[in-house]
Short mmCIF file of C-alpha atoms in Angstrom, two decimals:
data_model
loop_
_atom_site.label_atom_id
_atom_site.label_comp_id
_atom_site.label_asym_id
_atom_site.label_seq_id
_atom_site.Cartn_x
_atom_site.Cartn_y
_atom_site.Cartn_z
CA MET I 929 2.75 -8.41 57.53
CA SER I 930 2.81 -4.84 56.34
CA THR I 931 -0.25 -3.04 55.08
CA GLN I 932 -0.50 0.08 52.99
CA ASP I 933 -2.14 3.23 54.22
CA PRO I 934 -5.58 3.48 52.50
CA SER I 935 -5.06 7.21 52.05
CA LEU I 936 -2.07 6.49 49.79
CA LEU I 937 -3.97 4.18 47.40
CA PRO I 938 -5.21 6.99 45.07
CA ILE I 939 -1.65 8.34 44.80
CA ILE I 940 -0.32 4.87 43.98
CA LYS I 941 -3.00 4.35 41.32
CA VAL I 942 -2.20 7.71 39.72
CA ARG I 943 1.52 6.86 39.69
CA ASN I 944 0.83 3.44 38.15
CA THR I 945 -1.40 4.99 35.48
CA GLY I 946 1.25 7.59 34.72
CA SER I 947 3.91 4.87 34.46
CA VAL I 948 1.75 2.87 32.05
CA LEU I 949 1.05 5.91 29.89
CA PHE I 950 4.74 6.87 29.89
CA THR I 951 5.72 3.33 28.89
CA LEU I 952 3.16 3.30 26.07
CA GLY I 953 4.43 6.66 24.85
CA VAL I 954 8.03 5.45 24.83
CA LEU I 955 6.97 2.25 23.05
CA CYS I 956 5.09 4.20 20.34
CA ALA I 957 8.10 6.48 19.85
CA LEU I 958 10.39 3.45 19.46
CA LEU I 959 7.97 1.85 17.00
CA TYR I 960 7.91 5.05 14.95
CA LEU I 961 11.64 5.78 15.04
CA GLY I 962 12.63 2.18 14.35
CA ARG I 963 9.89 1.50 11.81
CA LEU I 964 12.28 0.66 8.96
CA LEU I 965 14.13 -1.98 10.98
CA LEU I 966 10.97 -3.41 12.54
CA VAL I 967 9.11 -3.56 9.22
CA THR I 968 12.06 -5.39 7.65
CA LEU I 969 12.08 -7.95 10.46
CA LEU I 970 8.32 -8.45 10.29
CA VAL I 971 8.31 -8.85 6.52
CA GLY I 972 11.06 -11.45 6.87
CA ILE I 973 9.05 -13.29 9.54
CA PHE I 974 5.87 -13.29 7.45
CA ILE I 975 7.70 -14.55 4.37
CA THR I 976 9.19 -17.26 6.58
CA PHE I 977 5.69 -18.33 7.59
CA ILE I 978 4.73 -18.58 3.92
CA LEU I 979 7.78 -20.65 2.94
CA ASP I 980 8.02 -22.87 6.01
CA PRO I 981 5.47 -25.46 4.73
CA LEU I 982 7.59 -25.88 1.57
CA VAL I 983 10.70 -26.42 3.70
CA ARG I 984 8.86 -29.09 5.68
CA PHE I 985 7.78 -30.72 2.41
CA PHE I 986 11.39 -31.02 1.22
CA MET I 987 12.46 -32.22 4.66
CA ARG I 988 9.99 -35.10 4.32
CA LEU I 989 11.94 -36.01 1.18
CA ARG I 990 15.01 -36.63 3.40
CA LEU I 991 16.67 -33.31 2.67
CA PRO I 992 18.53 -31.50 5.48
CA ARG I 993 16.80 -28.40 6.80
CA GLY I 994 19.61 -26.10 5.73
CA PHE I 995 19.64 -27.37 2.14
CA ALA I 996 15.83 -27.41 2.00
CA SER I 997 15.75 -23.78 3.20
CA PHE I 998 18.35 -22.80 0.60
CA LEU I 999 16.37 -24.57 -2.14
CA VAL I 1000 13.08 -22.94 -1.15
CA CYS I 1001 14.65 -19.47 -0.92
CA GLY I 1002 16.29 -19.97 -4.32
CA LEU I 1003 13.01 -21.01 -5.90
CA ALA I 1004 11.23 -18.05 -4.28
CA LEU I 1005 13.85 -15.61 -5.59
CA LEU I 1006 13.59 -17.17 -9.06
CA VAL I 1007 9.81 -16.77 -9.08
CA MET I 1008 10.13 -13.19 -7.86
CA TYR I 1009 12.76 -12.44 -10.52
CA LEU I 1010 10.63 -13.85 -13.34
CA GLY I 1011 7.58 -11.97 -12.04
CA ALA I 1012 9.56 -8.73 -11.74
CA LEU I 1013 10.95 -9.23 -15.26
CA LEU I 1014 7.47 -9.75 -16.67
CA ALA I 1015 6.12 -6.78 -14.72
CA PHE I 1016 9.03 -4.61 -15.88
CA SER I 1017 8.43 -5.45 -19.54
CA GLN I 1018 4.75 -4.59 -19.16
CA ALA I 1019 5.49 -1.42 -17.19
CA GLN I 1020 8.06 -0.31 -19.78
CA GLY I 1021 5.48 -0.54 -22.54
CA LEU I 1022 3.02 1.36 -20.37
CA TRP I 1023 5.65 4.05 -19.72
CA ASP I 1024 6.31 4.41 -23.46
CA GLU I 1025 2.61 4.99 -24.06
CA MET I 1026 2.25 7.41 -21.14
CA PRO I 1027 1.92 10.49 -23.44
CA SER I 1028 -1.10 8.95 -25.12
CA TYR I 1029 -2.62 8.19 -21.71
CA THR I 1030 -1.95 11.77 -20.63
CA ARG I 1031 -3.67 13.14 -23.73
CA ARG I 1032 -6.57 10.79 -23.18
CA VAL I 1033 -6.99 11.91 -19.56
CA ASN I 1034 -6.86 15.56 -20.67
CA ASP I 1035 -9.45 14.91 -23.37
CA LEU I 1036 -11.75 13.20 -20.90
CA SER I 1037 -11.28 16.02 -18.40
CA ASP I 1038 -12.11 18.61 -21.05
CA LYS I 1039 -15.16 16.60 -22.09
CA VAL I 1040 -16.38 16.38 -18.51
CA LEU I 1041 -15.85 20.12 -18.01
CA MET I 1042 -17.75 20.87 -21.20
CA GLU I 1043 -20.60 18.67 -20.05
CA VAL I 1044 -20.67 20.37 -16.66
CA GLU I 1045 -20.62 23.83 -18.25
CA SER I 1046 -23.37 22.82 -20.66
CA ALA I 1047 -25.50 21.49 -17.82
CA GLU I 1048 -24.85 24.65 -15.80
CA LYS I 1049 -25.81 26.83 -18.77
CA THR I 1050 -28.99 24.81 -19.29
CA ILE I 1051 -29.94 25.19 -15.64
CA ASN I 1052 -29.24 28.93 -15.75
CA ASP I 1053 -31.33 29.30 -18.90
CA MET I 1054 -34.20 27.51 -17.26
CA MET I 1055 -34.05 29.40 -13.97
CA ALA I 1056 -32.73 32.89 -14.79
CA PRO I 1057 -34.95 35.59 -16.33
CA LYS I 1058 -34.24 36.84 -19.83
CA ARG I 1059 -32.88 40.19 -18.65
CA VAL I 1060 -30.42 38.47 -16.30
CA ARG I 1061 -29.25 36.24 -19.13
CA GLU I 1062 -28.71 39.27 -21.38
CA MET I 1063 -26.71 41.05 -18.67
CA GLU I 1064 -24.62 37.93 -18.12
CA ALA I 1065 -23.94 37.62 -21.83
CA LEU I 1066 -22.93 41.31 -21.98
CA ARG I 1067 -20.60 40.85 -19.03
CA LEU I 1068 -18.97 37.85 -20.63
CA GLU I 1069 -18.51 39.77 -23.88
CA ARG I 1070 -16.85 42.67 -22.05
CA GLU I 1071 -14.52 40.28 -20.24
CA ARG I 1072 -13.62 38.68 -23.54
CA GLN I 1073 -12.86 42.06 -25.11
CA LEU I 1074 -10.73 43.11 -22.13
CA ALA I 1075 -8.82 39.83 -22.29
CA GLU I 1076 -8.22 40.34 -26.02
CA GLN I 1077 -6.99 43.90 -25.45
CA GLN I 1078 -4.61 42.76 -22.71
CA LYS I 1079 -3.27 40.04 -24.98
CA GLN I 1080 -2.61 42.52 -27.78
CA ARG I 1081 -0.97 44.93 -25.32
CA ARG I 1082 1.35 42.17 -24.10
CA ARG I 1083 2.28 41.32 -27.66
CA ARG I 1084 3.23 44.94 -28.38
CA THR I 1085 5.26 45.31 -25.20
CA THR I 1086 7.04 41.99 -25.41
CA ASP I 1087 10.81 42.40 -25.25
CA PRO I 1088 12.84 41.23 -28.25
CA PRO I 1089 14.47 37.84 -27.91
CA MET I 1090 17.65 37.75 -25.88
CA SER I 1091 20.85 37.96 -27.84
CA PRO I 1092 22.82 34.74 -28.10
CA LEU I 1093 25.97 36.69 -27.08
CA LEU I 1094 25.40 36.15 -23.38
CA PRO I 1095 27.78 35.34 -20.59
CA PRO I 1096 28.49 31.62 -20.30
CA ALA I 1097 26.73 31.38 -16.95
CA VAL I 1098 23.49 32.79 -18.41
CA GLN I 1099 23.73 30.50 -21.43
CA GLU I 1100 24.26 27.51 -19.14
CA VAL I 1101 21.18 28.42 -17.12
CA ARG I 1102 19.09 28.75 -20.24
CA ILE I 1103 20.09 25.48 -21.88
CA ARG I 1104 20.07 23.35 -18.75
CA PRO I 1105 17.08 20.97 -19.00
CA GLU I 1106 14.51 21.08 -16.26
CA ARG I 1107 14.13 17.97 -14.16
CA SER I 1108 10.83 16.10 -14.29
CA PRO I 1109 8.80 16.00 -11.06
CA LEU I 1110 9.56 12.28 -10.61
CA VAL I 1111 13.31 12.78 -11.01
CA GLU I 1112 13.20 15.79 -8.69
CA TYR I 1113 11.35 13.76 -6.05
CA LEU I 1114 13.81 10.86 -6.28
CA TYR I 1115 16.76 13.25 -6.14
CA SER I 1116 15.45 15.07 -3.06
CA ASN I 1117 14.61 11.81 -1.22
CA TRP I 1118 17.53 9.64 -2.32
CA GLN I 1119 18.63 8.97 1.27
CA GLN I 1120 15.23 7.55 2.17
CA PHE I 1121 15.16 5.29 -0.88
CA TYR I 1122 18.72 4.19 -0.19
CA ASP I 1123 17.78 3.18 3.37
CA ILE I 1124 14.75 1.25 2.10
CA ALA I 1125 16.82 -0.52 -0.56
CA LEU I 1126 19.46 -1.39 2.03
CA MET I 1127 16.87 -2.92 4.36
CA VAL I 1128 15.18 -4.81 1.51
CA SER I 1129 18.55 -6.36 0.58
CA PHE I 1130 18.64 -8.01 4.03
CA VAL I 1131 15.24 -9.72 3.65
CA PRO I 1132 16.47 -12.80 1.67
CA PHE I 1133 19.22 -13.45 4.22
CA LEU I 1134 16.79 -13.01 7.12
CA VAL I 1135 14.33 -15.45 5.57
CA TYR I 1136 17.01 -18.05 4.90
CA PHE I 1137 18.47 -17.94 8.40
CA MET I 1138 15.01 -17.96 10.00
CA LEU I 1139 14.13 -21.07 8.00
CA ALA I 1140 17.44 -22.87 8.41
CA TRP I 1141 17.90 -22.10 12.13
CA ARG I 1142 14.26 -22.21 13.20
CA ASP I 1143 14.56 -25.27 15.46
CA HIS I 1144 17.71 -23.88 17.07
CA PHE I 1145 16.09 -20.51 17.82
CA VAL I 1146 12.88 -22.03 19.19
CA TYR I 1147 14.70 -24.53 21.40
CA ASN I 1148 17.06 -21.99 22.94
CA PHE I 1149 14.33 -19.37 23.30
CA LEU I 1150 12.20 -21.77 25.34
CA ARG I 1151 15.19 -22.59 27.56
CA VAL I 1152 15.00 -19.01 28.86
CA PHE I 1153 11.78 -19.96 30.69
CA GLU I 1154 11.36 -22.54 33.43
CA GLY I 1155 8.56 -24.75 34.61
CA GLU I 1156 5.06 -23.66 33.77
CA SER I 1157 6.31 -20.48 32.10
CA ARG I 1158 8.03 -22.60 29.46
CA LEU I 1159 4.74 -24.32 28.61
CA ILE I 1160 2.98 -20.95 28.39
CA ALA I 1161 5.73 -19.54 26.16
CA SER I 1162 5.57 -22.61 23.89
CA ALA I 1163 1.77 -22.39 23.60
CA THR I 1164 2.02 -18.66 22.92
CA MET I 1165 4.57 -19.17 20.14
CA ASP I 1166 2.41 -21.88 18.58
CA GLY I 1167 -0.65 -19.62 18.77
CA ILE I 1168 1.19 -16.70 17.17
CA ALA I 1169 2.55 -18.97 14.44
CA ARG I 1170 -0.88 -20.44 13.68
CA MET I 1171 -2.67 -17.10 13.55
CA THR I 1172 0.02 -15.33 11.57
CA ARG I 1173 0.43 -18.21 9.13
CA ALA I 1174 -3.33 -18.42 8.65
CA TYR I 1175 -3.52 -14.74 7.85
CA VAL I 1176 -0.41 -14.47 5.66
CA VAL I 1177 -0.84 -17.72 3.73
CA GLY I 1178 -4.60 -17.25 3.45
CA ASN I 1179 -4.24 -13.74 2.07
CA PHE I 1180 -1.51 -14.86 -0.31
CA LEU I 1181 -3.65 -17.67 -1.71
CA LEU I 1182 -6.68 -15.41 -1.89
CA GLY I 1183 -4.61 -12.80 -3.73
CA MET I 1184 -3.43 -15.45 -6.20
CA VAL I 1185 -7.02 -16.50 -6.87
CA LEU I 1186 -8.10 -12.90 -7.44
CA ALA I 1187 -5.04 -12.25 -9.62
CA VAL I 1188 -5.73 -15.26 -11.86
CA VAL I 1189 -9.45 -14.49 -12.21
CA SER I 1190 -8.85 -10.78 -12.83
CA THR I 1191 -6.11 -11.46 -15.37
CA GLY I 1192 -8.37 -13.83 -17.29
CA PHE I 1193 -11.19 -11.29 -17.34
CA PHE I 1194 -8.95 -8.43 -18.47
CA TRP I 1195 -7.57 -10.64 -21.24
CA MET I 1196 -11.10 -11.45 -22.43
CA VAL I 1197 -12.16 -7.78 -22.59
CA LYS I 1198 -8.82 -6.81 -24.20
CA VAL I 1199 -7.55 -4.48 -21.49
CA PRO I 1200 -3.98 -3.45 -22.38
CA TYR I 1201 -1.16 -4.85 -20.22
CA TRP I 1202 -3.45 -7.42 -18.66
CA LEU I 1203 -0.46 -9.43 -17.37
CA LEU I 1204 0.52 -6.45 -15.20
CA VAL I 1205 -2.92 -5.07 -14.39
CA GLY I 1206 -4.48 -8.41 -13.36
CA PRO I 1207 -2.13 -9.37 -10.50
CA LEU I 1208 -1.88 -5.73 -9.39
CA SER I 1209 -5.66 -5.42 -9.16
CA GLY I 1210 -6.01 -8.81 -7.46
CA PHE I 1211 -3.56 -8.11 -4.64
CA LEU I 1212 -4.62 -4.49 -4.18
CA SER I 1213 -8.11 -5.79 -3.55
CA LEU I 1214 -6.85 -7.30 -0.28
CA VAL I 1215 -5.88 -3.94 1.26
CA PRO I 1216 -8.29 -3.40 4.16
CA TYR I 1217 -11.13 -0.91 3.65
CA ILE I 1218 -9.66 0.81 0.58
CA GLY I 1219 -8.99 -2.33 -1.47
CA LEU I 1220 -11.96 -1.96 -3.81
CA PRO I 1221 -11.13 1.50 -5.24
CA LEU I 1222 -7.46 0.55 -5.44
CA ALA I 1223 -8.34 -2.60 -7.39
CA ILE I 1224 -10.53 -0.69 -9.86
CA LEU I 1225 -7.99 2.03 -10.69
CA PRO I 1226 -5.36 -0.05 -12.62
CA PRO I 1227 -7.72 -1.65 -15.19
CA VAL I 1228 -9.68 1.57 -15.70
CA PHE I 1229 -6.48 3.52 -16.30
CA ALA I 1230 -5.08 0.85 -18.64
CA ALA I 1231 -8.30 0.83 -20.68
CA LEU I 1232 -8.29 4.59 -21.33
CA THR I 1233 -6.72 4.23 -24.78
CA VAL I 1234 -9.09 1.44 -25.84
CA TYR I 1235 -12.63 2.36 -24.80
CA ASP I 1236 -14.45 5.63 -25.43
CA ASN I 1237 -17.86 4.83 -23.99
CA LEU I 1238 -18.70 4.94 -20.31
CA THR I 1239 -20.40 1.53 -20.42
CA ALA I 1240 -17.09 -0.31 -20.80
CA TYR I 1241 -15.64 1.32 -17.70
CA VAL I 1242 -18.82 0.56 -15.74
CA VAL I 1243 -18.57 -3.11 -16.77
CA ILE I 1244 -14.90 -3.31 -15.79
CA GLY I 1245 -15.46 -1.59 -12.45
CA SER I 1246 -18.57 -3.66 -11.67
CA THR I 1247 -16.78 -6.93 -12.47
CA VAL I 1248 -13.80 -6.04 -10.28
CA ALA I 1249 -16.21 -5.07 -7.48
CA PHE I 1250 -18.01 -8.41 -7.93
CA PHE I 1251 -14.72 -10.33 -7.64
CA HIS I 1252 -13.79 -8.27 -4.56
CA LEU I 1253 -17.11 -8.84 -2.78
CA MET I 1254 -17.24 -12.54 -3.59
CA ALA I 1255 -13.70 -13.06 -2.33
CA LEU I 1256 -14.20 -11.15 0.92
CA ASN I 1257 -17.64 -12.59 1.70
CA LEU I 1258 -17.19 -16.22 0.60
CA LEU I 1259 -13.48 -17.08 0.52
CA TYR I 1260 -12.01 -14.75 3.14
CA PRO I 1261 -14.02 -16.08 6.13
CA LYS I 1262 -13.00 -19.67 5.30
CA MET I 1263 -9.35 -19.06 4.38
CA VAL I 1264 -8.42 -16.30 6.86
CA GLY I 1265 -11.14 -15.04 9.18
CA ALA I 1266 -11.90 -18.36 10.91
CA ARG I 1267 -8.43 -18.43 12.50
CA VAL I 1268 -7.78 -14.76 13.23
CA HIS I 1269 -10.78 -14.15 15.53
CA LEU I 1270 -10.66 -10.34 15.74
CA ASN I 1271 -13.79 -8.23 16.07
CA PRO I 1272 -14.37 -5.38 13.56
CA LEU I 1273 -13.82 -2.59 16.11
CA VAL I 1274 -10.37 -3.90 17.05
CA VAL I 1275 -9.49 -4.32 13.36
CA THR I 1276 -10.48 -0.72 12.64
CA VAL I 1277 -8.52 0.67 15.58
CA ALA I 1278 -5.52 -1.48 14.65
CA LEU I 1279 -5.59 -0.19 11.07
CA MET I 1280 -5.73 3.39 12.32
CA PHE I 1281 -2.91 2.87 14.82
CA TRP I 1282 -0.45 0.99 12.61
CA GLY I 1283 -1.32 3.09 9.58
CA PHE I 1284 -0.54 6.23 11.59
CA LEU I 1285 2.81 4.81 12.77
CA TRP I 1286 4.04 3.08 9.61
CA GLY I 1287 1.93 4.43 6.76
CA GLY I 1288 0.82 2.11 3.96
CA ILE I 1289 2.85 -0.89 5.09
CA GLY I 1290 1.23 -0.49 8.50
CA LEU I 1291 -2.18 -1.11 6.94
CA VAL I 1292 -0.88 -4.39 5.52
CA LEU I 1293 0.75 -5.54 8.77
CA ALA I 1294 -1.91 -4.26 11.18
CA ILE I 1295 -4.13 -7.35 11.29
CA PRO I 1296 -1.39 -10.01 11.70
CA LEU I 1297 0.32 -7.91 14.37
CA THR I 1298 -2.94 -7.50 16.27
CA ALA I 1299 -3.71 -11.21 15.87
CA ALA I 1300 -0.28 -12.03 17.31
CA LEU I 1301 -0.93 -9.68 20.23
CA LYS I 1302 -4.25 -11.42 20.83
CA ALA I 1303 -2.49 -14.79 20.86
CA VAL I 1304 -0.15 -13.51 23.58
CA CYS I 1305 -3.10 -12.27 25.64
CA ASP I 1306 -4.98 -15.56 25.20
CA HIS I 1307 -2.13 -17.67 26.56
CA TYR I 1308 -0.74 -15.40 29.28
CA PRO I 1309 -2.73 -15.88 32.52
CA GLY I 1310 -2.99 -12.22 33.49
CA LEU I 1311 -4.06 -10.96 30.05
CA GLY I 1312 -6.87 -13.35 29.17
CA ALA I 1313 -9.53 -10.65 29.58
CA TYR I 1314 -7.82 -8.45 26.98
CA GLY I 1315 -7.71 -11.37 24.56
CA LYS I 1316 -11.45 -11.85 24.95
CA LEU I 1317 -11.95 -8.11 24.49
CA MET I 1318 -10.21 -8.26 21.11
CA GLY I 1319 -11.93 -11.50 20.07
CA ASP I 1320 -14.97 -11.91 17.85
#
């Protein structure tokens, strides 16, 4: 029986710590570099968890799993197509009225600036002595006169308009329309959008094959393990499936409830494009930590051309905040939180970590990914302490 030299134990511990840190660094780099592929796979898995109960329902009606999966995916695509068509019609009308919204925002900005300047002038009049006010008024008058003189000087020295008899290259430069900022952004980042569109096109196929071949994949995956390890792997998979399904399905149902309630309220108060704004506000309300301001922005923006008084916007924002707080405090613990079992500190760190790696989509996927990691720790013998550390 060989024993290690006690003097070498600190060196071994340092090497082990360095190996762990190096492995974590490599893993983070792979997660960042392969984020598009990994996000596509995870989105497909989460959609599979949402649709799997429907597949089981059709299978109880004596339908084969392959045909039931095809039927469920077809119905899901049809619902998504009709929803996208409705959203596109609403968004097109909103885009046509964008100039009026722009003018309204400019008018409100000018009004706010005027109010701020008026308040500042009132405060200065109350606090500044009369002589200081007279000197300030004289300074402003001199600046106005100088600005007027410079304007007149520019008018006198302005060059005559360019002759139309210019070289073709110059004429082409002059008449070429300038791209809008949105078009310029899309043009400069077309490769990124192409990659995203390419990955999104794989999601329906991923979902169908995951649903149709689920039993085959699970059976052959468990055959990789032997003995007690197979039981642990099976329990781990069941735990991940339960936690992830509870989070995904619970959030989806909660988002539907918020969307229906918000849409009804916006219809009652005559907010324009309520069919688009209601679902958008309802599902944005589920974004962790920043869901409330995101949920308030769409209805407030849509109502700019309808309401002039501040009271209407306060009522809309307060009602959306009421829906948000009621959903998160009453419905969320029962529909989602009771099965996820993550403490607030771990949730915050997870949001920071996955948001840093994957951006906005990382905020959406952070909690189910962390819940799945906790399920692995809970069922693997050597990681039980870490599962308890992440638990509530």
